[in-house]
Amino acid sequence: MNEPLGAALLRRIFKEYFQSDWTALFALRKATAANVDPLRFCAGQFNLPEQDIYRRAAKALELAFSDQIPPLAVNALHADNIDQLKSVASLRGRMLDRDVLFIAPDFWRYVELAKRISEKPQLRSQLCVVPPKALRRAFVFQQSTALYESAITRLAKKWPFASAHLGLSKLTRHGFLAVVLAIALSVFFPLGWFQPIATILMGILFLLPAAFRLSSAINGRIVKRMAEKHLLGDNQLPVYTIIIPLRDEAVLVEQLVRAMRALNYPAEKLDVKFVVEATSKKTIKAIEPFLHDIRFELIPVPDSEPRTKPKAVNFALPFARGEHLVIFDAEDIPEPNQLRIAATMFARHANLECLQAELVIDNANENPLTALFATEYAAQFGLIMPTLAQFDMPMPLGGTSNHFRTKTLINLGAWDSFNVTEDADLGIRLARKKLKSAVLPSHTREEAPIGIWSWIKQRTRWMKGWMQTLLVHSRNPKSLIKQLGLLNALIFYIYVGGLVFSAPLHGLFVAQFLLNLSTQKAIILSHYAHLNIYMLILITGYLSAVSTAFLGLWHTRQLHLFGWQVFLPFYWLLTSFATLRAAFQLAVAPFSWEKTTHARTQLPRYDSKQDANEDQTSTEAAKSIYL
C-alpha cells in the first residue's frame, strides 16, 4: 500500500475538498481505519453520488467514462458460479468500433492502474470506467437466466426436498386438504361412537397450543433479553446489506427512503438494495430519483414464476456486499439504531447466526381489526419469540427485520422461493442445523391491514405458508426428531401444527356448540357431558387468548387496546375462514402470492416531529454509547 501515491491520487480526484496531500492522507488513513474503500468513504463524507466519484476518478487518470453499459455479448455464467458476481469488477464488451474493458475498480486498484498507465499509456484506449452500480446492472441484464436459476434452485441444491415445490407433491397437497376437511367434518357431524374421540381431539387441538402460547407469554415477561451497554463505533462496523423487495408500491418509496436515511449507520457502509419486479414500472420510476445516494441501488427482477417475495430476494442475494444482511418490507420503519445494535450483538456473540427484531403495529388505533392485529404482534414478537429464543426452541421468524450473517444465510440455502411464508420455514431450518437465533432488542414499526378482505388475503397467504412449512419439515419425521431433538420436535408440532389445525376448526367448533345448545330439550348443561366439555374448551381457549393479549399489550404499553378483545370471537372466525381458504389454495394454487396492499392507513406514520425525535435519539446515542 503506497500511501503517498494514494494520497496524491485521492487529492487529484477530490481536489476541491483537499487543500494538501496531508489532508488527503488523513482522509485515506481514516478510510483504512474504518475498513472502507476510500472512494466510498469520500462519497459518504462529501455526500457525492457514486456516478460523480467514478467520473472524477476516470478524469484523474484521463480514462473514458460511461454512466451505463450498453447491451453487450457476454458469456452467461452457470448458476453454480453466480455468487462470484459481487466480486467481479470488470466486464469485457464493445463500444462503437473497438473492444473495451469496462472497469469499476476500488481505490487501491486505481493506484495500481495509475502506475501501469504511466508505463503503458496505450492502455487508455482499451479501458472505460463505469460506476459499480452500472456494472451490476449490466450483470442483472446479461445474467438474468443464471440469477433466476440460482434463485429457485439454491435451496434444493443445498438441502434436497427442503423446497416446497419438490417436497410437496400434488398427492401430498390434496391429501392434506382431505385431512383438514375430514377432521372438520368429523367434529361438526360426529357419529355417535366418534363423539368422545372428537371431543378429545378438539381439546388437544385447542388447549395444547393455547397453553403453550400462554405459558410462553408469561415466561416472556421475565425473559432477560440480550442487550449491549456500548455499541460499536463507526470504525468497527461492517458493511451491512439491506434488501427491500417491492412490487407496485410506488406510494411508499419516499417514506421508505426517509426510514433508511434515518438509520444510525455510516452511509458508506450501507448497501441498500431495492429489489423491484420489472413489471412494477411506477415503483421503479419512484425509486430512480434517489439512486444518486451512495447507499441505494435498484435491482429489477424479471417477470417469472413463482412471483413470490423469496424468489425476488434470492435473485438479489448474489449482489449482497455486506457481512450482515437484513430484510425490510416496503412499509417498515425500523428504529434508527437497529442495525448498529445488531452488528454489535453479532460481533460480541459468535454463536449468534440470526436476530429477529420486534415488530410493532403503529396504526393499531385505526379500527377493531388493526387493534386485534396489533395485539397478536405484541404477544408474538414481544413475549413468545423471546421465550422460544431463550430455550433454543424452533423459532418461526417474522416476515421482516430478520438479521443474518450473510455467509450463514448462503450456506443454509437462503430462502425457499416457493414457500409463501419463507421466514417461518427459514427459522425452522436454522433450528434443524442447530444455528442459534435470538431476539434483537429493537423494534420495527409496521402497518396493519385496515380492511377485512385485505386482512383475509394476507392471513390466507400466511396460513398457506405455515402449512407448507409443516408438510415440508414432516416429510422425514425421523430426521426432524434427530436434528431438533424430541422435545423441540413436539414444540414444532404443537406450535406450528396446532396453529394450522386449530384455526380452521374454531368456526366449526362455535357453530357445533351453538347447534348442540339450541337443539337440546333440556336447558341444564350439566346433563350433557359433551356440552360441558365443549364449553370448557371454549372458555379455556378464550381465557388463554385474552390473558396472552393482556400480557402482550402490557409489554408494548398499549393497554388502551385491551377493550377491543370483545371482538376476539369474530377475529377468530375470520381466521378460520382464511385458514380453510389457505388449505384449498394449497391444493390448487400452492405458490400463488396474494400481496398485501399497504399505505391504506389514515393515521400519520411519519411526520416532521417524529423525524426530529428519531434524529435526536440517534445523535445522542452517537455521543454517549459508542466505544
CSV table of C-alpha atoms in Angstrom, one decimal, residues 372 375-376 506 541-547 549 563-575:
chain,number,residue,atom,x,y,z
A,372,LEU,CA,-56.6,-7.1,17.3
A,375,THR,CA,-52.4,-7.4,20.0
A,376,GLU,CA,-51.3,-10.5,18.1
A,506,HIS,CA,-62.7,-22.7,15.6
A,541,GLY,CA,-59.3,-21.1,24.9
A,542,TYR,CA,-60.7,-17.6,25.2
A,543,LEU,CA,-59.3,-17.0,28.6
A,544,SER,CA,-55.9,-18.1,27.4
A,545,ALA,CA,-56.1,-15.8,24.4
A,546,VAL,CA,-57.3,-12.9,26.5
A,547,SER,CA,-54.6,-13.4,29.1
A,549,ALA,CA,-53.4,-10.4,24.8
A,563,GLY,CA,-61.2,-3.4,25.3
A,564,TRP,CA,-61.2,-4.4,21.7
A,565,GLN,CA,-60.7,-8.0,22.8
A,566,VAL,CA,-64.6,-8.3,22.9
A,567,PHE,CA,-64.3,-8.7,19.1
A,568,LEU,CA,-61.9,-11.7,19.5
A,569,PRO,CA,-64.6,-14.3,18.6
A,570,PHE,CA,-65.2,-12.6,15.3
A,571,TYR,CA,-61.5,-12.3,14.7
A,572,TRP,CA,-61.1,-16.0,15.2
A,573,LEU,CA,-64.0,-16.7,12.8
A,574,LEU,CA,-62.1,-14.7,10.2
A,575,THR,CA,-59.0,-16.7,10.9
